[in-house]
Coordinates of C-alpha atoms in Angstrom, one line a residue:
M1 CA 0.0 0.0 0.0
T2 CA 1.4 3.4 -1.0
D3 CA 1.8 6.2 1.5
L4 CA -1.1 8.1 -0.1
A5 CA -3.4 5.0 0.3
T6 CA -2.3 4.6 3.9
E7 CA -3.2 8.2 4.7
L8 CA -6.5 8.0 2.8
R9 CA -7.3 4.8 4.8
R10 CA -6.6 6.6 8.0
A11 CA -9.1 9.4 7.0
L12 CA -11.7 6.8 6.0
D13 CA -11.4 4.6 9.1
G14 CA -12.3 7.5 11.3
R15 CA -12.9 7.5 15.1
W16 CA -12.9 3.7 15.5
A17 CA -9.9 3.0 13.2
H18 CA -8.4 0.8 15.9
I19 CA -11.4 -1.4 15.8
K20 CA -11.2 -1.8 12.0
D21 CA -7.5 -2.7 12.4
E22 CA -8.4 -5.4 15.0
A23 CA -11.1 -6.8 12.7
R24 CA -8.7 -7.0 9.8
T25 CA -6.5 -9.1 12.0
D26 CA -9.1 -11.1 13.9
L27 CA -11.5 -12.1 11.2
S28 CA -9.4 -14.8 9.6
P29 CA -10.4 -15.6 5.9
S30 CA -10.3 -19.3 6.8
D31 CA -13.1 -18.7 9.3
F32 CA -15.1 -15.8 8.0
A33 CA -14.7 -15.5 4.2
A34 CA -17.4 -16.6 1.9
P35 CA -17.3 -20.3 1.2
E36 CA -15.3 -21.4 -1.8
A37 CA -17.3 -24.6 -2.5
E38 CA -21.0 -24.7 -3.2
L39 CA -23.0 -25.8 -0.1
T40 CA -26.5 -27.0 0.5
M41 CA -28.7 -24.7 2.4
E42 CA -28.4 -26.8 5.5
E43 CA -24.6 -27.0 5.2
Y44 CA -24.4 -23.2 4.7
R45 CA -26.6 -22.5 7.7
A46 CA -24.6 -24.9 9.9
R47 CA -21.4 -23.2 8.7
V48 CA -22.7 -19.7 9.6
A49 CA -23.9 -20.9 13.0
D50 CA -20.4 -22.1 13.7
Q51 CA -18.9 -18.8 12.5
V52 CA -21.2 -16.9 14.9
Q53 CA -19.7 -19.0 17.8
K54 CA -16.2 -18.1 16.5
I55 CA -17.1 -14.4 16.5
A56 CA -18.3 -14.7 20.1
A57 CA -14.8 -16.0 21.0
T58 CA -13.1 -12.9 19.5
G59 CA -14.7 -10.7 22.2
H60 CA -16.0 -8.2 19.6
P61 CA -19.7 -8.6 20.4
A62 CA -19.2 -7.5 24.0
R63 CA -18.5 -4.0 22.9
G64 CA -22.2 -3.3 22.2
F65 CA -23.5 -4.1 25.7
P66 CA -23.5 -2.5 29.1
K67 CA -20.4 -2.9 31.3
E68 CA -22.5 -4.3 34.2
A69 CA -23.7 -7.1 31.9
G70 CA -20.2 -8.1 30.8
G71 CA -19.8 -5.7 27.9
N72 CA -17.7 -2.6 27.6
G73 CA -20.3 -0.1 26.4
D74 CA -18.5 0.9 23.2
L75 CA -21.5 1.1 20.9
G76 CA -19.6 2.8 18.1
G77 CA -16.9 0.2 18.3
S78 CA -19.5 -2.6 18.1
V79 CA -21.2 -1.2 15.0
T80 CA -17.8 -0.6 13.4
A81 CA -16.8 -4.2 13.9
F82 CA -20.1 -5.3 12.5
E83 CA -19.5 -3.1 9.5
M84 CA -16.2 -4.9 8.8
L85 CA -18.1 -8.2 8.5
G86 CA -19.7 -6.7 5.4
H87 CA -16.4 -7.3 3.6
A88 CA -16.5 -11.0 4.4
D89 CA -19.5 -13.4 4.2
L90 CA -22.7 -11.3 4.3
S91 CA -24.7 -14.3 5.7
V92 CA -22.4 -14.2 8.7
M93 CA -22.9 -10.5 9.0
V94 CA -26.7 -10.7 8.9
K95 CA -26.8 -13.7 11.3
A96 CA -24.5 -11.9 13.8
G97 CA -26.5 -8.7 13.4
V98 CA -29.8 -10.5 14.1
H99 CA -28.4 -12.2 17.3
W100 CA -26.3 -9.4 18.8
G101 CA -27.7 -6.3 17.2
L102 CA -31.5 -6.9 17.0
F103 CA -32.2 -9.6 19.6
G104 CA -29.5 -8.5 22.0
G105 CA -30.2 -4.9 21.3
A106 CA -33.9 -5.4 22.2
V107 CA -33.0 -6.9 25.6
A108 CA -30.4 -4.3 26.3
N109 CA -32.4 -1.3 25.2
L110 CA -36.0 -2.3 26.1
G111 CA -35.3 -4.4 29.2
T112 CA -34.2 -3.4 32.7
A113 CA -31.5 -4.7 35.1
A114 CA -33.2 -8.0 35.8
H115 CA -33.4 -8.9 32.1
H116 CA -29.8 -7.7 31.6
A117 CA -28.5 -10.0 34.4
A118 CA -30.6 -13.0 33.3
Y119 CA -29.9 -12.9 29.6
L120 CA -27.2 -10.6 28.3
P121 CA -24.2 -12.7 29.4
R122 CA -25.5 -15.7 27.5
I123 CA -26.4 -13.4 24.5
I124 CA -22.9 -12.0 24.5
D125 CA -21.2 -15.4 24.4
A126 CA -23.9 -16.7 22.0
T127 CA -24.9 -19.7 24.2
L128 CA -28.5 -18.4 24.0
P129 CA -29.3 -18.0 20.3
G130 CA -32.1 -15.6 19.8
C131 CA -34.2 -13.9 17.1
F132 CA -36.1 -10.7 16.7
A133 CA -39.7 -11.3 15.9
M134 CA -41.2 -8.0 14.7
T135 CA -42.2 -8.3 11.0
E136 CA -45.5 -10.0 10.3
T137 CA -46.9 -11.4 7.1
G138 CA -49.5 -8.7 6.8
H139 CA -47.6 -5.9 8.7
G140 CA -44.2 -5.1 7.4
S141 CA -43.3 -1.4 7.7
D142 CA -46.5 -0.7 9.7
V143 CA -45.2 -1.9 13.0
Q144 CA -47.8 0.1 15.0
S145 CA -50.5 -2.1 13.5
L146 CA -49.0 -5.5 14.5
G147 CA -51.6 -8.2 15.1
T148 CA -49.9 -10.5 17.6
T149 CA -51.2 -9.9 21.1
A150 CA -49.7 -10.4 24.6
T151 CA -52.6 -10.4 27.0
Y152 CA -52.1 -10.3 30.8
D153 CA -53.9 -13.0 32.7
P154 CA -54.2 -11.9 36.4
A155 CA -55.3 -15.4 37.5
T156 CA -51.8 -16.8 36.7
D157 CA -49.7 -13.6 36.6
E158 CA -48.7 -14.5 33.0
L159 CA -48.8 -13.0 29.5
V160 CA -50.6 -15.0 26.9
V161 CA -49.0 -14.5 23.5
N162 CA -51.2 -15.3 20.5
T163 CA -51.3 -15.1 16.8
P164 CA -54.9 -14.4 15.9
D165 CA -54.7 -14.8 12.1
L166 CA -52.3 -15.4 9.2
R167 CA -51.6 -11.7 8.7
S168 CA -50.2 -11.7 12.2
R169 CA -47.8 -14.5 11.7
K170 CA -44.2 -13.4 12.4
D171 CA -42.4 -13.7 9.0
Y172 CA -38.9 -13.6 7.6
I173 CA -37.5 -13.8 11.1
G174 CA -33.7 -14.4 11.0
G175 CA -32.6 -17.2 13.3
A176 CA -36.1 -18.7 13.7
A177 CA -36.0 -21.6 11.2
R178 CA -33.0 -23.4 12.7
D179 CA -31.1 -22.0 15.7
G180 CA -33.1 -19.5 17.7
R181 CA -34.2 -20.6 21.2
L182 CA -35.6 -17.3 22.5
A183 CA -37.5 -14.7 20.6
A184 CA -38.0 -11.0 21.3
V185 CA -41.6 -10.9 20.2
F186 CA -43.3 -7.5 19.4
A187 CA -47.0 -7.6 20.2
Q188 CA -50.0 -5.5 21.3
L189 CA -49.9 -5.5 25.1
I190 CA -53.4 -5.8 26.6
T191 CA -54.4 -5.6 30.3
D192 CA -58.0 -5.7 31.5
G193 CA -59.3 -5.4 27.9
E194 CA -57.2 -2.3 27.2
S195 CA -54.5 -2.2 24.6
H196 CA -51.3 -0.2 25.5
G197 CA -49.7 -0.5 22.0
V198 CA -46.7 -2.5 20.8
H199 CA -44.3 -3.8 23.5
C200 CA -41.7 -6.5 23.4
V201 CA -42.0 -9.8 25.2
L202 CA -39.4 -12.6 25.5
V203 CA -40.9 -15.9 24.4
P204 CA -39.0 -19.2 24.4
I205 CA -39.5 -21.0 21.1
R206 CA -37.3 -24.1 21.4
D207 CA -35.9 -26.3 24.2
E208 CA -32.2 -27.1 24.6
D209 CA -32.5 -30.0 22.1
G210 CA -34.0 -27.7 19.4
T211 CA -37.5 -29.0 19.7
P212 CA -40.3 -26.4 19.2
L213 CA -42.1 -25.7 22.5
P214 CA -45.8 -26.3 23.0
G215 CA -48.0 -23.7 21.2
V216 CA -45.1 -22.5 19.0
T217 CA -45.4 -23.3 15.3
I218 CA -42.1 -22.8 13.4
G219 CA -41.9 -22.6 9.6
D220 CA -39.0 -22.2 7.3
C221 CA -39.0 -19.5 4.6
G222 CA -36.8 -21.8 2.5
A223 CA -34.4 -20.8 -0.2
K224 CA -34.0 -17.0 -0.9
A225 CA -32.3 -15.0 -3.7
G226 CA -29.3 -14.5 -1.4
L227 CA -28.1 -14.8 2.2
A228 CA -28.4 -18.6 2.0
G229 CA -26.7 -19.0 5.3
V230 CA -29.3 -17.2 7.3
D231 CA -32.2 -19.3 8.6
N232 CA -35.2 -17.1 8.1
G233 CA -38.4 -18.6 9.5
R234 CA -42.0 -18.0 10.5
L235 CA -43.4 -18.0 14.0
S236 CA -47.0 -18.5 15.2
F237 CA -48.1 -18.6 18.8
D238 CA -51.2 -20.4 20.0
H239 CA -51.9 -18.8 23.4
V240 CA -48.3 -19.4 24.6
R241 CA -47.9 -18.4 28.3
V242 CA -44.8 -16.7 29.6
P243 CA -44.2 -15.1 33.0
R244 CA -45.3 -11.4 33.4
T245 CA -41.6 -10.6 34.0
N246 CA -40.7 -11.6 30.4
L247 CA -42.1 -8.2 29.4
L248 CA -39.2 -5.9 28.5
N249 CA -40.4 -3.1 30.7
R250 CA -38.1 -0.1 30.4
Y251 CA -41.0 1.9 28.7
G252 CA -44.0 0.0 29.9
D253 CA -44.6 -2.3 32.9
I254 CA -47.3 -4.4 34.5
D255 CA -47.1 -4.8 38.3
D256 CA -48.1 -7.8 40.3
Q257 CA -51.6 -6.3 40.6
G258 CA -52.0 -6.2 36.8
R259 CA -51.7 -2.4 36.7
Y260 CA -50.0 -1.0 33.6
T261 CA -47.6 2.0 34.0
S262 CA -45.2 3.8 31.7
P263 CA -42.8 6.7 32.1
I264 CA -44.2 8.0 28.8
E265 CA -47.9 8.7 29.0
N266 CA -48.6 9.3 25.3
S267 CA -48.8 6.0 23.6
T268 CA -47.6 7.2 20.2
R269 CA -44.6 8.9 21.7
R270 CA -43.9 5.8 23.8
F271 CA -44.0 3.6 20.6
F272 CA -41.6 5.8 18.7
T273 CA -39.3 6.1 21.7
M274 CA -39.1 2.3 22.0
L275 CA -38.4 2.0 18.2
G276 CA -35.8 4.8 18.4
T277 CA -33.7 2.8 20.9
L278 CA -33.3 0.1 18.2
V279 CA -31.9 2.5 15.6
R280 CA -28.6 0.6 15.7
G281 CA -30.0 -1.9 13.2
R282 CA -30.4 0.7 10.5
V283 CA -27.0 2.2 11.2
S284 CA -25.4 -1.3 10.9
V285 CA -27.2 -2.1 7.7
A286 CA -26.0 1.1 6.1
G287 CA -22.5 0.3 7.2
A288 CA -22.6 -3.3 5.9
A289 CA -24.0 -2.1 2.6
G290 CA -21.1 0.3 2.3
S291 CA -18.6 -2.4 3.0
A292 CA -20.1 -4.7 0.3
T293 CA -20.1 -1.8 -2.2
R294 CA -16.5 -1.0 -1.5
T295 CA -15.6 -4.7 -2.0
A296 CA -17.3 -4.7 -5.4
L297 CA -15.6 -1.5 -6.4
T298 CA -12.2 -2.8 -5.3
L299 CA -12.7 -5.9 -7.5
A300 CA -14.0 -3.9 -10.5
V301 CA -11.4 -1.1 -10.4
T302 CA -8.5 -3.6 -9.9
Y303 CA -9.8 -5.7 -12.8
A304 CA -10.2 -2.6 -15.0
G305 CA -6.7 -1.6 -14.2
H306 CA -5.1 -4.7 -15.9
R307 CA -7.8 -6.1 -18.3
R308 CA -7.2 -5.0 -21.9
Q309 CA -9.6 -4.7 -24.8
F310 CA -9.2 -3.5 -28.4
T311 CA -6.1 -2.1 -30.0
P312 CA -6.2 1.5 -31.3
P313 CA -4.9 2.3 -34.8
G314 CA -1.1 2.4 -35.0
A315 CA -0.6 0.9 -31.5
E316 CA 0.7 -2.5 -30.5
D317 CA -1.0 -3.0 -27.2
E318 CA -4.7 -3.2 -26.4
V319 CA -6.2 -0.5 -24.3
V320 CA -6.6 -1.0 -20.5
L321 CA -10.3 -0.9 -19.6
L322 CA -9.9 1.9 -17.1
D323 CA -8.4 4.2 -19.8
Y324 CA -11.7 4.3 -21.6
R325 CA -13.7 7.3 -20.6
A326 CA -16.9 5.3 -20.6
H327 CA -15.4 2.9 -18.1
Q328 CA -14.1 5.7 -15.9
R329 CA -17.6 7.2 -16.0
K330 CA -19.0 3.9 -14.7
L331 CA -16.6 3.3 -11.9
L332 CA -15.1 6.6 -10.6
P333 CA -18.2 8.6 -9.7
A334 CA -19.5 5.5 -7.9
L335 CA -16.2 5.3 -6.1
A336 CA -16.4 9.0 -5.1
K337 CA -19.9 8.4 -3.7
S338 CA -18.6 5.5 -1.7
Y339 CA -16.0 7.7 -0.2
A340 CA -18.7 10.3 0.6
L341 CA -21.0 7.6 2.2
Q342 CA -18.1 6.2 4.3
L343 CA -17.5 9.6 5.8
A344 CA -21.2 10.2 6.4
Q345 CA -21.4 6.7 8.0
N346 CA -18.6 7.7 10.3
E347 CA -20.5 10.8 11.4
L348 CA -23.6 8.7 11.9
V349 CA -21.9 6.1 14.0
S350 CA -20.4 8.9 16.2
L351 CA -23.7 10.5 16.6
M352 CA -25.3 7.2 17.6
H353 CA -22.6 6.4 20.1
D354 CA -22.8 9.8 21.7
V355 CA -26.6 9.9 21.9
Q356 CA -27.0 6.4 23.2
S357 CA -24.0 6.5 25.6
A358 CA -25.0 9.7 27.3
P359 CA -25.3 9.2 31.0
D360 CA -28.4 11.4 31.4
E361 CA -31.9 11.0 30.1
V362 CA -32.4 10.7 26.4
D363 CA -31.9 14.0 24.5
E364 CA -35.1 14.0 22.4
H365 CA -33.7 16.4 19.8
G366 CA -30.5 14.3 19.5
Q367 CA -32.5 11.1 19.3
R368 CA -34.8 12.5 16.5
E369 CA -31.7 13.7 14.6
L370 CA -30.2 10.3 15.0
E371 CA -33.3 8.5 13.8
A372 CA -33.7 10.7 10.8
R373 CA -30.0 10.5 9.9
A374 CA -30.0 6.7 10.2
A375 CA -33.1 6.4 8.0
G376 CA -31.7 8.6 5.3
I377 CA -28.2 7.2 5.2
K378 CA -29.5 3.7 5.2
A379 CA -31.8 4.4 2.3
V380 CA -29.2 6.1 0.2
S381 CA -26.4 3.6 1.1
T382 CA -28.4 0.5 0.3
T383 CA -29.7 2.0 -3.0
H384 CA -26.2 2.9 -3.9
A385 CA -25.1 -0.7 -3.1
T386 CA -27.7 -2.2 -5.4
T387 CA -26.9 0.1 -8.3
T388 CA -23.1 0.0 -7.9
I389 CA -22.7 -3.7 -7.4
Q390 CA -24.7 -4.4 -10.5
M391 CA -22.6 -1.8 -12.4
C392 CA -19.4 -3.5 -11.2
R393 CA -20.7 -6.8 -12.3
E394 CA -21.3 -5.4 -15.8
A395 CA -18.0 -3.6 -15.8
C396 CA -16.2 -7.0 -15.4
G397 CA -18.1 -8.6 -18.2
G398 CA -18.3 -12.4 -18.1
A399 CA -15.7 -12.6 -15.3
G400 CA -18.1 -10.6 -13.1
Y401 CA -20.7 -13.3 -13.6
L402 CA -18.6 -16.1 -12.2
A403 CA -19.4 -17.2 -8.6
V404 CA -15.7 -17.4 -7.8
N405 CA -15.4 -13.6 -8.3
R406 CA -18.0 -12.8 -5.6
L407 CA -19.9 -10.1 -7.5
P408 CA -23.0 -12.3 -8.1
A409 CA -23.1 -13.2 -4.4
L410 CA -22.6 -9.6 -3.4
K411 CA -25.4 -8.6 -5.7
A412 CA -27.8 -11.3 -4.4
D413 CA -26.9 -10.9 -0.7
T414 CA -27.3 -7.1 -0.6
D415 CA -30.5 -6.9 -2.7
V416 CA -32.7 -7.2 0.3
F417 CA -30.9 -4.4 2.1
T418 CA -33.2 -1.9 0.3
T419 CA -36.2 -3.3 2.1
F420 CA -35.1 -4.7 5.4
E421 CA -34.6 -2.6 8.5
G422 CA -37.1 -0.3 6.8
D423 CA -38.2 -0.1 3.2
N424 CA -36.2 2.7 1.6
T425 CA -39.2 4.6 0.3
V426 CA -40.9 4.5 3.7
L427 CA -37.6 5.6 5.4
L428 CA -37.3 8.6 3.1
Q429 CA -40.9 9.6 3.9
L430 CA -39.9 9.4 7.6
V431 CA -37.0 11.7 6.9
A432 CA -39.3 14.3 5.2
K433 CA -41.8 14.0 8.0
G434 CA -39.2 14.8 10.5
L435 CA -38.1 17.9 8.6
L436 CA -41.7 19.1 8.2
T437 CA -42.2 18.5 12.0
D438 CA -39.3 20.9 12.5
Y439 CA -41.1 23.5 10.4
R440 CA -44.3 23.0 12.5
D441 CA -42.4 23.2 15.8
S442 CA -40.8 26.5 14.7
F443 CA -43.7 28.2 13.1
G444 CA -46.9 26.5 14.3
N445 CA -49.3 24.4 12.2
L446 CA -48.6 24.2 8.5
D447 CA -52.0 25.8 7.6
T448 CA -51.9 28.8 9.9
L449 CA -52.4 32.3 8.5
G450 CA -49.3 33.4 10.3
M451 CA -47.1 30.9 8.4
V452 CA -48.7 31.8 5.1
R453 CA -47.6 35.4 5.7
F454 CA -44.0 34.3 6.3
G455 CA -41.9 34.9 3.2
A456 CA -41.0 31.5 1.7
R457 CA -37.3 32.1 2.2
Q458 CA -37.7 33.2 5.8
F459 CA -40.0 30.2 6.4
A460 CA -37.3 27.7 5.4
G461 CA -34.3 29.5 6.7
A462 CA -34.6 28.0 10.2
V463 CA -34.8 24.5 8.9
I464 CA -31.4 24.0 7.2
E465 CA -29.4 22.7 10.1
R466 CA -25.8 21.9 9.7
T467 CA -24.8 18.3 10.4
A468 CA -21.0 18.5 10.2
A469 CA -18.2 21.1 10.0
R470 CA -20.8 23.8 10.8
G471 CA -18.5 26.8 10.9
L472 CA -16.5 25.8 7.8
V473 CA -19.6 25.1 5.8
E474 CA -21.2 28.4 6.8
R475 CA -18.1 30.2 5.6
L476 CA -17.9 28.4 2.3
V477 CA -21.6 28.9 1.6
A478 CA -21.3 32.6 2.5
A479 CA -18.5 33.0 0.0
A480 CA -20.2 31.0 -2.7
P481 CA -20.2 32.7 -6.2
G482 CA -23.4 33.6 -7.8
R483 CA -25.1 31.7 -10.7
D484 CA -23.3 33.7 -13.4
S485 CA -19.9 33.8 -11.7
E486 CA -16.9 33.0 -13.7
K487 CA -15.7 30.7 -10.9
G488 CA -15.8 27.1 -12.0
P489 CA -18.0 24.3 -10.7
T490 CA -15.3 23.0 -8.4
D491 CA -15.8 25.9 -6.1
R492 CA -16.8 24.1 -2.8
G493 CA -19.0 27.0 -1.6
W494 CA -20.9 26.9 -4.9
Q495 CA -21.5 23.1 -4.6
L496 CA -22.7 23.4 -1.0
A497 CA -25.0 26.3 -1.7
L498 CA -26.5 24.5 -4.7
F499 CA -27.2 21.3 -2.6
E500 CA -28.6 23.5 0.2
D501 CA -30.8 25.5 -2.2
R502 CA -32.3 22.4 -3.7
E503 CA -33.2 21.0 -0.3
R504 CA -34.7 24.3 0.8
H505 CA -36.8 24.7 -2.3
L506 CA -38.1 21.2 -2.2
L507 CA -39.1 21.5 1.5
E508 CA -40.7 24.9 1.0
T509 CA -42.8 23.8 -1.9
L510 CA -43.7 20.5 -0.2
A511 CA -44.9 22.3 2.9
L512 CA -47.0 24.6 0.6
R513 CA -48.6 21.5 -1.1
L514 CA -49.3 19.8 2.2
R515 CA -50.9 23.0 3.6
K516 CA -53.9 22.1 1.4
A517 CA -54.6 19.4 4.0
G518 CA -55.7 22.1 6.4
K519 CA -58.6 23.3 4.2
P520 CA -62.1 22.3 5.3
G521 CA -63.2 19.0 3.7
A522 CA -59.8 18.1 2.4
D523 CA -58.9 14.4 2.1
L524 CA -55.8 14.3 4.2
F525 CA -54.6 11.0 2.7
E526 CA -55.2 12.1 -0.8
V527 CA -53.2 15.3 -0.4
F528 CA -50.3 13.4 1.1
N529 CA -50.6 10.6 -1.5
L530 CA -50.5 12.9 -4.4
A531 CA -47.3 14.5 -3.0
Q532 CA -45.4 11.3 -2.3
D533 CA -42.9 11.8 -5.1
H534 CA -42.2 15.3 -3.8
V535 CA -41.8 13.9 -0.2
V536 CA -39.2 11.4 -1.3
E537 CA -37.3 13.8 -3.5
A538 CA -37.2 16.4 -0.6
A539 CA -35.8 13.8 1.8
R540 CA -33.2 12.6 -0.7
A541 CA -32.1 16.2 -1.3
H542 CA -31.7 16.6 2.5
V543 CA -29.6 13.4 2.8
D544 CA -27.4 14.4 -0.2
R545 CA -26.7 17.7 1.5
T546 CA -25.7 16.0 4.8
I547 CA -23.5 13.5 3.0
L548 CA -21.6 16.4 1.2
E549 CA -21.2 18.2 4.6
A550 CA -19.7 15.0 6.1
F551 CA -17.3 14.9 3.2
V552 CA -16.2 18.5 3.8
A553 CA -15.7 17.7 7.5
G554 CA -13.6 14.6 6.6
I555 CA -11.4 16.7 4.4
D556 CA -11.0 19.3 7.1
A557 CA -10.1 16.6 9.7
C558 CA -7.4 15.0 7.4
E559 CA -4.0 15.9 8.7
D560 CA -2.0 14.8 5.7
R561 CA -2.0 17.6 3.1
T562 CA -1.5 15.2 0.1
A563 CA -4.3 13.0 1.2
A564 CA -6.6 16.0 2.0
A565 CA -5.9 17.3 -1.6
M566 CA -6.9 13.9 -3.0
L567 CA -10.0 13.8 -0.9
S568 CA -10.9 17.2 -2.1
T569 CA -10.7 16.1 -5.7
V570 CA -12.8 13.0 -4.9
C571 CA -15.3 15.3 -3.2
D572 CA -15.5 17.4 -6.3
L573 CA -16.4 14.3 -8.4
Y574 CA -19.0 13.2 -5.9
A575 CA -20.7 16.7 -5.7
L576 CA -20.6 17.3 -9.5
S577 CA -21.8 13.8 -10.3
Q578 CA -24.8 14.4 -8.1
I579 CA -25.4 17.8 -9.6
E580 CA -25.1 16.3 -13.1
A581 CA -27.6 13.6 -12.2
D582 CA -30.1 16.3 -11.1
K583 CA -29.2 19.0 -13.6
G584 CA -32.7 18.8 -15.2
W585 CA -34.1 20.1 -11.9
Y586 CA -31.4 22.8 -11.6
L587 CA -32.1 24.0 -15.1
E588 CA -35.9 23.9 -14.8
H589 CA -35.6 26.0 -11.6
G590 CA -33.1 28.4 -12.9
R591 CA -30.4 27.4 -10.4
I592 CA -27.8 26.9 -13.2
T593 CA -27.5 28.2 -16.7
P594 CA -27.2 25.9 -19.7
A595 CA -23.5 27.0 -20.0
R596 CA -22.8 26.1 -16.4
S597 CA -24.6 22.7 -17.0
K598 CA -22.1 22.0 -19.8
Q599 CA -19.3 23.0 -17.5
V600 CA -20.4 20.5 -14.9
T601 CA -20.4 17.7 -17.4
A602 CA -16.9 18.7 -18.7
A603 CA -15.7 18.9 -15.1
V604 CA -16.9 15.4 -14.3
N605 CA -14.9 14.1 -17.3
D606 CA -11.8 16.1 -16.3
L607 CA -12.1 14.8 -12.7
C608 CA -12.4 11.2 -14.0
A609 CA -9.2 11.7 -16.0
T610 CA -7.4 13.3 -13.0
L611 CA -8.3 10.4 -10.7
R612 CA -7.6 7.6 -13.2
P613 CA -3.9 7.3 -12.3
H614 CA -4.9 7.1 -8.6
A615 CA -7.8 4.7 -8.9
Q616 CA -6.0 1.7 -7.5
E617 CA -4.7 3.7 -4.5
L618 CA -8.3 4.9 -3.9
V619 CA -9.6 1.4 -3.6
D620 CA -6.5 0.2 -1.7
A621 CA -7.4 2.8 0.9
F622 CA -10.5 0.8 1.8
G623 CA -8.1 -1.4 3.6
I624 CA -9.7 -4.7 2.6
P625 CA -7.2 -7.5 3.1
K626 CA -6.6 -9.3 -0.2
E627 CA -7.3 -12.6 1.6
W628 CA -10.9 -11.5 2.2
L629 CA -11.4 -10.6 -1.5
G630 CA -10.1 -14.0 -2.8
T631 CA -11.1 -13.8 -6.4
E632 CA -9.5 -14.2 -9.9
L633 CA -10.2 -10.6 -10.7
L634 CA -7.2 -9.4 -8.8
A635 CA -4.6 -11.3 -10.8
P636 CA -3.0 -9.7 -13.9
L637 CA -3.7 -11.6 -17.1
D638 CA -0.1 -11.5 -18.4

């Protein structure tokens, strides 16, 4: 690895660089790389279950749990280690994430001291395999409408867990089909005929021998398009009784007299507070998607750097693929976006660690910011993974279609990332809703006369909240050249201002459209439904802006001047590629002139040419050990 690649890696690895270095050493390819031989589904599941036990032996899982339960409370370190598994076998990554992140996270974040003492040590060392039973056949993203019930029986001091119909069957539950013995089941909690909303109850589903327990029906989802080593299953409960104390009662409890109490009186607020504590899952999926994408780019860029095709007139040698502008256009903007997303992921993990590790009560503003950021980064990162891995497959031609070269498995394994831990379209709507809530909190209801009288620019001005490098970004935006300036499109202030202006305009106009919902007789659903495309676009513009700000912060934090200069060039390519992709909008709304639009396209081409000689260093900086990559694509053909 060159000195430049080493410094770039240091900038990309971020706050938990030492964890990434440990993972590069601890996760032996012989134990954690994707299998070389084709396995049956049962063989693959057994292999992955064994790998989970080996991960437990490394000590990495303890990072994500409280010190008093045998962990070390390093939430950021835990998510970072999990992210590194995304470079290895994604079935192992998902299986580990289900057990420690989702199941273990539910016990740690929704339970109290008694639950921690009883379960967390065995969760940490993986001697109590668990699963996270939230999703239902008829209720996917709509968690608030789950049909499974947990009804308190005062005669026996028990909770009776029941699946009333097929729509309420727990579905696609990782760990349920083969290995899980205890399930964190999300159900409507009912006492004395009154529902208190969704809560989480621990329900044993198998005995020590692996036999399903009475009243528990376990099904197998069978073969999937990818992630063959994960045992996704279905769970149904026929009036299964568990002790009242199996209720994870941090946010809602039932005492021995059958009385329900909660520190959060409002049921909707309580529900979203509970779900907010489980945000680590979305953060982790975003990180793993980024790892898989960087793996694919490393393979495709390395291959394009030595594979030759077609001899130009008068020459003796065929042209290296990466010397073709069309090939550069495929790979290098995607590479720049992966750099941007890694730096945004670093910011997100830091925010998650700081918010969830705070010794005081939950900072509601910080928690809302974390949830929105996690939803947005997850949506953009997983969509980028799906698009980029397919593009890398195509860029490697027939070689990219061979199983030995990993790209088909990366494509299949990550495809579901766009819909699990939250469907991406739903998540972007959540982001937009949060932004509009900020409008409402600042200026009152969206349909008030007072808000109408606000100038549109004044109305939106309070909403654009910096997410990284606040002072630096403010200075750059303040110094940004105007639309007709002679300064080129690589001016950072101009880029930032353009991203910010797009977000602001989309949010303003969205708020104006939704204001129609306040008119007498308006169909609220219809108004929102007709604006859904606008909602998603506004959210995406917001996420794009936060990603660019994270890139600016990453450059500013880089201590090596040569590496910082390279990062700046990569940032230019990221920003201008995004502007180019949206230039129809910018032209329609008069934000850029036709001449500037042409300059942006020319600048993207120039930046691809500038970065071409450094392409291998840029992917080497991802720090993926070659033993993990293990494909034929890395070997020169002559």
